[in-house]
PDB file of C-alpha atoms in Angstrom:
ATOM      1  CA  UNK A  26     -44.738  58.343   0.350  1.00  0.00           C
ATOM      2  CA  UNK A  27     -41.897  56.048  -1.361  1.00  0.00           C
ATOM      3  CA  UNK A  28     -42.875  54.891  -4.812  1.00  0.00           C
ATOM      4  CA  UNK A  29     -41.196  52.115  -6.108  1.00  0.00           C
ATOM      5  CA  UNK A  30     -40.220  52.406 -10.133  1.00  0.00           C
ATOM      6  CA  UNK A  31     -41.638  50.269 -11.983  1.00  0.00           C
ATOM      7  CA  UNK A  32     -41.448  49.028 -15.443  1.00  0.00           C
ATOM      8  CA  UNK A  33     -45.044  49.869 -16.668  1.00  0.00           C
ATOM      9  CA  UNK A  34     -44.378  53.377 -15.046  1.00  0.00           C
ATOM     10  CA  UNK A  35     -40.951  53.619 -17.038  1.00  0.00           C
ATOM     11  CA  UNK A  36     -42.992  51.928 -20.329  1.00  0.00           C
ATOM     12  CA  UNK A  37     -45.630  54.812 -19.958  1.00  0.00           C
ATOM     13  CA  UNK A  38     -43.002  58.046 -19.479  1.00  0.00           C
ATOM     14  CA  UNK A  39     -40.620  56.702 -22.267  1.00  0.00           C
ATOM     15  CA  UNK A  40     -43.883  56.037 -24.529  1.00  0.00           C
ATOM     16  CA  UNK A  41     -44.017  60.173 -24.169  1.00  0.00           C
ATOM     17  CA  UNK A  42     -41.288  61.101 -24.350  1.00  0.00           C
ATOM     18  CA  UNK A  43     -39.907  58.893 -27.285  1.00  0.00           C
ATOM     19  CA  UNK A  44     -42.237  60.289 -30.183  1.00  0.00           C
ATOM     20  CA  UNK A  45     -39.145  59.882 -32.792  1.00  0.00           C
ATOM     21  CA  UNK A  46     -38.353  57.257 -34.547  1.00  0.00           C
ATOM     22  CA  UNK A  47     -34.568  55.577 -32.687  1.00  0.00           C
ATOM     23  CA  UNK A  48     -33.149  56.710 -29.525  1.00  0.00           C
ATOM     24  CA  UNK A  49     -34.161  59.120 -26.786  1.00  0.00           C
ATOM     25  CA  UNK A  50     -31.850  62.225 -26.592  1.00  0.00           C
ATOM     26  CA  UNK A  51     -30.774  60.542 -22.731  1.00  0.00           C
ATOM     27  CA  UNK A  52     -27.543  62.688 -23.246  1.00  0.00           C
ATOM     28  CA  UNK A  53     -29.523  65.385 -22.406  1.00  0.00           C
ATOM     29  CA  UNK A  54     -31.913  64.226 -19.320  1.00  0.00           C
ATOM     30  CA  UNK A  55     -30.632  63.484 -15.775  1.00  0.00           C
ATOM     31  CA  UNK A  56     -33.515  63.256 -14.090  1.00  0.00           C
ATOM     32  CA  UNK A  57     -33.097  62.242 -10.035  1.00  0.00           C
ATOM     33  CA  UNK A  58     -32.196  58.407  -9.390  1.00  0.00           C
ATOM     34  CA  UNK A  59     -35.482  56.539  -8.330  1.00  0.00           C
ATOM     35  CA  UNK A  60     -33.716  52.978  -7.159  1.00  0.00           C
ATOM     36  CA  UNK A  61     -33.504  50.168  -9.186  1.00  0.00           C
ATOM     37  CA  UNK A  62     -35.928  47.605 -11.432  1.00  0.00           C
ATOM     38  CA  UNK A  63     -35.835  43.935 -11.645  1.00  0.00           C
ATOM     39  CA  UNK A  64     -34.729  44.115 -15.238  1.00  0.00           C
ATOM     40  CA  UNK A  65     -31.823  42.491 -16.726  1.00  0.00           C
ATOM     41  CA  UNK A  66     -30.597  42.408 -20.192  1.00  0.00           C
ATOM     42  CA  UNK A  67     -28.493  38.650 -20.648  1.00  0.00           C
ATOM     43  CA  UNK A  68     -25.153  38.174 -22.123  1.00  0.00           C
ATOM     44  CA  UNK A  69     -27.385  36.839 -25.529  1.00  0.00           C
ATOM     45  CA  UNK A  70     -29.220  39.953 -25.537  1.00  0.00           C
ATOM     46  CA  UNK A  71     -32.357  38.553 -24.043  1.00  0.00           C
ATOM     47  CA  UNK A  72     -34.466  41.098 -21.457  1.00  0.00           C
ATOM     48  CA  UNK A  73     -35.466  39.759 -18.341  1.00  0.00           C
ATOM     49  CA  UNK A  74     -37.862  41.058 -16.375  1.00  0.00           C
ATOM     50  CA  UNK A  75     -38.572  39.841 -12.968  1.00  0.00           C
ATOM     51  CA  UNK A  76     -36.490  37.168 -13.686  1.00  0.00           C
ATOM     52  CA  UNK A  77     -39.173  36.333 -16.959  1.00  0.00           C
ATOM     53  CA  UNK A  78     -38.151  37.145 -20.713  1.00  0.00           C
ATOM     54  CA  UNK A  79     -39.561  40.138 -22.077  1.00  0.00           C
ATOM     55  CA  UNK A  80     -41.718  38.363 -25.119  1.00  0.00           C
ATOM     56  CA  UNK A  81     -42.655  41.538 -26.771  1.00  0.00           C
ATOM     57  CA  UNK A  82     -39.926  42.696 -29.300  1.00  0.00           C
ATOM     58  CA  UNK A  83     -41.722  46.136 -29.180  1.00  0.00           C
ATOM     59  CA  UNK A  84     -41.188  46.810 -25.599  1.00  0.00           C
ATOM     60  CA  UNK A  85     -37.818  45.825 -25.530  1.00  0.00           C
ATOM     61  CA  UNK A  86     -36.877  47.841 -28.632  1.00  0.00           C
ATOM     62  CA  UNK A  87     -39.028  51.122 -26.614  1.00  0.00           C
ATOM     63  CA  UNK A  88     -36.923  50.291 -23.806  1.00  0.00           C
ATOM     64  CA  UNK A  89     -33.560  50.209 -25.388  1.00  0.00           C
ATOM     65  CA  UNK A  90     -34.316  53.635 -26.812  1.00  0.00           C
ATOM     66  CA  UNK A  91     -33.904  55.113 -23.283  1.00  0.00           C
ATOM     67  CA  UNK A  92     -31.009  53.008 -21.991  1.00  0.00           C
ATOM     68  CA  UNK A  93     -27.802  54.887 -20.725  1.00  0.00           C
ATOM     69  CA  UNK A  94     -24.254  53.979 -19.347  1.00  0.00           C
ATOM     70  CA  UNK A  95     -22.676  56.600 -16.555  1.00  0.00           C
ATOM     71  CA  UNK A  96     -19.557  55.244 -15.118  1.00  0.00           C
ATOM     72  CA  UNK A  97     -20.162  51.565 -16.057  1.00  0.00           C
ATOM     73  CA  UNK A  98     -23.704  51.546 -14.642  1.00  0.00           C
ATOM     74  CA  UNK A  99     -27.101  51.117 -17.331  1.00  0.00           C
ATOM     75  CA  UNK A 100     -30.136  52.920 -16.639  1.00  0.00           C
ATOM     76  CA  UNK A 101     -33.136  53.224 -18.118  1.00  0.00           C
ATOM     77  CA  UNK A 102     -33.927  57.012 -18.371  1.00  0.00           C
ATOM     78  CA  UNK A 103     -36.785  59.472 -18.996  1.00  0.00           C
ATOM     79  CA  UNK A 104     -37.224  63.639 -18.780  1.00  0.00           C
ATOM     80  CA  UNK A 105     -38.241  62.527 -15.314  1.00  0.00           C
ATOM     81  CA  UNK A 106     -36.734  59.621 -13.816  1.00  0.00           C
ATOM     82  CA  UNK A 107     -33.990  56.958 -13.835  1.00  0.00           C
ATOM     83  CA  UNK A 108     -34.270  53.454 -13.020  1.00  0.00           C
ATOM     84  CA  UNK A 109     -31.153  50.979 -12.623  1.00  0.00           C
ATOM     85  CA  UNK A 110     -31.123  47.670 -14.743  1.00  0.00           C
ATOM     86  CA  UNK A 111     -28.379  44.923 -14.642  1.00  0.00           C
ATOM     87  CA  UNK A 112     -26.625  44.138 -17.853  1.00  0.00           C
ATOM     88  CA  UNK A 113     -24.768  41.150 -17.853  1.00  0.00           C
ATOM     89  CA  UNK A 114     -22.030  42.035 -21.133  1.00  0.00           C
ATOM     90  CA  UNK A 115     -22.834  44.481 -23.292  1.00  0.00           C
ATOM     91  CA  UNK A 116     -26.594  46.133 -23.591  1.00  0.00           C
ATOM     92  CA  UNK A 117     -26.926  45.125 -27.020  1.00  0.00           C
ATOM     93  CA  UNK A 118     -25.816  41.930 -29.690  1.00  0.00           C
ATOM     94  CA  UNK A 119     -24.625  42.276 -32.991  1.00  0.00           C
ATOM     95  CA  UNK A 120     -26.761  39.954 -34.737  1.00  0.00           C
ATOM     96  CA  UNK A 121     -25.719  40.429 -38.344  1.00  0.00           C
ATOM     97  CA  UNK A 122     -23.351  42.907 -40.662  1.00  0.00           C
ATOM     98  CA  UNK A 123     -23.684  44.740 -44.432  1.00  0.00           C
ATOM     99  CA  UNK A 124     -20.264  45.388 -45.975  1.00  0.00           C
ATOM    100  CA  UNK A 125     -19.574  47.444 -49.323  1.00  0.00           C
ATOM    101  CA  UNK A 126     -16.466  48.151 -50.467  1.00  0.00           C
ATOM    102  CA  UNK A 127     -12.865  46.361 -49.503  1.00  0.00           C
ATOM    103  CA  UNK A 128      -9.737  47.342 -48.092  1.00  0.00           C
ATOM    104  CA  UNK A 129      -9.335  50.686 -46.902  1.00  0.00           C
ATOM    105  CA  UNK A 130     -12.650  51.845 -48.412  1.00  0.00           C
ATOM    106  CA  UNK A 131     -14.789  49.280 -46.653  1.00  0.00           C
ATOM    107  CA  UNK A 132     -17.550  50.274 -44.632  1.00  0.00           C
ATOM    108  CA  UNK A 133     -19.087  47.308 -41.820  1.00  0.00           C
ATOM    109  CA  UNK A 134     -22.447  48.176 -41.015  1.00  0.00           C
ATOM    110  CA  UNK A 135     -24.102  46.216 -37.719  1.00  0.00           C
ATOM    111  CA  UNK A 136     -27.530  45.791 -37.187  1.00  0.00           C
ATOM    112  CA  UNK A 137     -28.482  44.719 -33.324  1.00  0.00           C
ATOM    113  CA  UNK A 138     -31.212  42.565 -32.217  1.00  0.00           C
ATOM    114  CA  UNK A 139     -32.919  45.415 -31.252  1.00  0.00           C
ATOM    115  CA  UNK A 140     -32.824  47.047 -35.013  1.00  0.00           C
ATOM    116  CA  UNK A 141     -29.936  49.342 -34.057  1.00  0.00           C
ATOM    117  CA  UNK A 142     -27.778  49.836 -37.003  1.00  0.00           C
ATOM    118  CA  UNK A 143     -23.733  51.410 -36.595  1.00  0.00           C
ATOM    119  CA  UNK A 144     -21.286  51.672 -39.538  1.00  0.00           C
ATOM    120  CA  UNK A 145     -17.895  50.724 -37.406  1.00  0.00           C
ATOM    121  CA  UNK A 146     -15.847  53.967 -37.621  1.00  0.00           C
ATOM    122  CA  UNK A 147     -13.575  55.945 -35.510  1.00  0.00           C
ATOM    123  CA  UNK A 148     -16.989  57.350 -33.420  1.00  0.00           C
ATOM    124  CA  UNK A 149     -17.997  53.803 -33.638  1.00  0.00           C
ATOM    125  CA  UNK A 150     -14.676  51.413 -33.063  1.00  0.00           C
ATOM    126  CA  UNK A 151     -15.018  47.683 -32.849  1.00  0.00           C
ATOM    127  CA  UNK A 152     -13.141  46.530 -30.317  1.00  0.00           C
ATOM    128  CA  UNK A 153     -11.944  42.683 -29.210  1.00  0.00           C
ATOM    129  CA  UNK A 154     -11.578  42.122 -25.337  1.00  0.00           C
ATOM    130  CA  UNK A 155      -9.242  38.575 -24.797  1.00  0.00           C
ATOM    131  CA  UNK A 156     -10.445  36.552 -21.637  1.00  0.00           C
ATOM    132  CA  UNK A 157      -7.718  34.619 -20.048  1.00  0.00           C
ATOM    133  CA  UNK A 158      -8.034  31.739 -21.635  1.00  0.00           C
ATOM    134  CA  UNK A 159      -7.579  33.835 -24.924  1.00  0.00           C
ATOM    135  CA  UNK A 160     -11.328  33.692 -26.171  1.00  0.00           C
ATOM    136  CA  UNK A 161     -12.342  36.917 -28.029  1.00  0.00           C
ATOM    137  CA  UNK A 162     -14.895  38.850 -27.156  1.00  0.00           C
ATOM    138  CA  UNK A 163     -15.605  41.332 -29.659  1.00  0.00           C
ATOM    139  CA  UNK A 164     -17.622  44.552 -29.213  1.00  0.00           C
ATOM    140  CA  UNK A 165     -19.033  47.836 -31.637  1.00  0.00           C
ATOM    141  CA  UNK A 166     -20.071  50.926 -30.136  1.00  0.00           C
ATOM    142  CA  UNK A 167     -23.706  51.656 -31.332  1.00  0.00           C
ATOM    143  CA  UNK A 168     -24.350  55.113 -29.194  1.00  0.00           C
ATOM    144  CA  UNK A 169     -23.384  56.817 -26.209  1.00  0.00           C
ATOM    145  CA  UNK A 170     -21.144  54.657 -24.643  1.00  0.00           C
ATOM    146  CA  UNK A 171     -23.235  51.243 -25.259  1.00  0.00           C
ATOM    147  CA  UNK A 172     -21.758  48.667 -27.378  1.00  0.00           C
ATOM    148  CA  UNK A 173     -23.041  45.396 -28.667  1.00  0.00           C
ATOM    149  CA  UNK A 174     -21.637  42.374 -28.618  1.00  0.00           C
ATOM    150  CA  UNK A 175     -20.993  40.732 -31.946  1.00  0.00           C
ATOM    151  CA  UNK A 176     -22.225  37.623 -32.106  1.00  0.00           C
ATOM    152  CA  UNK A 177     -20.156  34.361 -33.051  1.00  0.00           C
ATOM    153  CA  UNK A 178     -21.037  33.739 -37.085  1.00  0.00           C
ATOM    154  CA  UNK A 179     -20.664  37.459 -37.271  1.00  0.00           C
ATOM    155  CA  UNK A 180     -17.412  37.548 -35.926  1.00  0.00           C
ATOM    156  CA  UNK A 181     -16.558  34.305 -38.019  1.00  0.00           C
ATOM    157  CA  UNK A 182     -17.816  36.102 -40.700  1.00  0.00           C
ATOM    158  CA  UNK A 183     -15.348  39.340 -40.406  1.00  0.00           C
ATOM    159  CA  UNK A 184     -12.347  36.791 -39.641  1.00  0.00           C
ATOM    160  CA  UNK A 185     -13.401  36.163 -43.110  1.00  0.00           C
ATOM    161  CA  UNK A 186     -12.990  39.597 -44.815  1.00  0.00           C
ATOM    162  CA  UNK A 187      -9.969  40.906 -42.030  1.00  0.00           C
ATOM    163  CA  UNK A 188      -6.479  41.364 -43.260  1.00  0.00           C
ATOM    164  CA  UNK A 189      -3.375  42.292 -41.847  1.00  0.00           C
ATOM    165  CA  UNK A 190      -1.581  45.750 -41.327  1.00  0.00           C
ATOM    166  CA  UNK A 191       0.957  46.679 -39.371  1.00  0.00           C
ATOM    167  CA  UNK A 192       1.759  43.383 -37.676  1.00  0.00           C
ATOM    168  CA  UNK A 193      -1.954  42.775 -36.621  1.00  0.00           C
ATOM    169  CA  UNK A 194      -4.613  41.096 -38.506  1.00  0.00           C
ATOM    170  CA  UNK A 195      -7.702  43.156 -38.148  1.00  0.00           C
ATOM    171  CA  UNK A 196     -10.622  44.853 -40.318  1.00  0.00           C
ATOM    172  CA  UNK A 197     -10.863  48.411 -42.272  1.00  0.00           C
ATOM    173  CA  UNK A 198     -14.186  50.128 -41.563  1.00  0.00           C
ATOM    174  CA  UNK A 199     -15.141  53.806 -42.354  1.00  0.00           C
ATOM    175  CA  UNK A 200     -11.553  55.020 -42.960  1.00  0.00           C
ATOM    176  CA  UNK A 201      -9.961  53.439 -39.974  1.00  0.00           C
ATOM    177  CA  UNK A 202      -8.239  50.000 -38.987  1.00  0.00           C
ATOM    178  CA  UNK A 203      -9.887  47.719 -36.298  1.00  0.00           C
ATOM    179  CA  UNK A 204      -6.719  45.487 -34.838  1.00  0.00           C
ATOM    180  CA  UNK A 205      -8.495  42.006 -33.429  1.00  0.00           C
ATOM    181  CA  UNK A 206      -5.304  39.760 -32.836  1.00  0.00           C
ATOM    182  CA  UNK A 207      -1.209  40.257 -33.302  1.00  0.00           C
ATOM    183  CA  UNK A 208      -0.899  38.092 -36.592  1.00  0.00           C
ATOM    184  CA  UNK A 209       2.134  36.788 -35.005  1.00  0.00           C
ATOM    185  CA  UNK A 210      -0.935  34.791 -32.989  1.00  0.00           C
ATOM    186  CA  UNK A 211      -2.972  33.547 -35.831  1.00  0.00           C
ATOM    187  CA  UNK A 212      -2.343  29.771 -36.312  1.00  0.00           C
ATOM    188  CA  UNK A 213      -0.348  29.110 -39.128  1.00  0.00           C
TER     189      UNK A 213
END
């Protein structure tokens, strides 16, 4: 008998095994594949599910606990299975950012729409990814290969506080320079 994954079935095992407060230790389950669920996470961080958003913040937030990236593909894992979901961008959106400090002794701290929070750092870089048309995209690494995407007035925001070095104009974060565009590019 075939039995198709489903997301109360995921709900329930990751309910169990997720007694700890923030992620699931995923890094250390690989249970068998068991196909994939109608689930989507949107390039706005929203959670579809059968094509419906997922209205409960709590059920999201238990789900993102258990989400993991292997070679460019999300799933949602437990101790004993692993369901594919589509992500659209990143899994997660930068919704908002903490800074103390300035220059080289700043520390950016992200918190996602999910309540994930990341102090960019070299085990946490921001990144910006250029489309063709030369709009940024700009990305933090929360946890085990899943970033977020920073949202637009946060980004505006750290164009605020960025400064150049080394021919780029960029931000300092927990010890280490984040390069977001040549400063040969910025407008004058």
């Amino acid at each position: 008998m075939i039995v198709k994954p489903s997301a109360e079935g995921v709900m329930a095992s990751a309910a169990a095994a997720v007694k700890q407060r923030g992620p699931a230790p995923v890094h250390l389950w690989n249970p068998p594949f068991c196909g994939d669920l109608d689930l989507r996470i949107a390039r706005d961080g929203t959670w579809y599910y059968k094509g419906t958003p997922i209205g409960r913040p709590e059920m999201v937030r238990l789900f993102s606990t258990i989400l993991k990236c292997e070679d460019g593909k999300y799933f949602l894992v437990t101790p004993v299975e692993k369901v594919g979901i589509e992500v659209d961008d990143a899994p997660f959106v930068a919704v908002d950012f903490e800074t103390e400090g300035s220059g080289r002794d700043r520390r950016v701290t992200f918190v996602t729409q999910v309540g994930d929070t990341v102090t960019a750092d070299p085990e946490h870089p921001l990144r910006v990814a250029r489309a063709e048309d030369g709009e940024p995209s700009p990305y933090v690494l929360v946890r085990g290969g899943l970033e977020a995407l920073i949202d637009r007035k946060s980004f505006y925001r750290l164009a605020e506080i960025g400064e150049h070095h080394e021919d780029w104009f960029g931000l300092w974060s927990g010890g280490a320079f984040f390069p977001m565009i040549p400063s040969a590019e910025l407008p004058a």
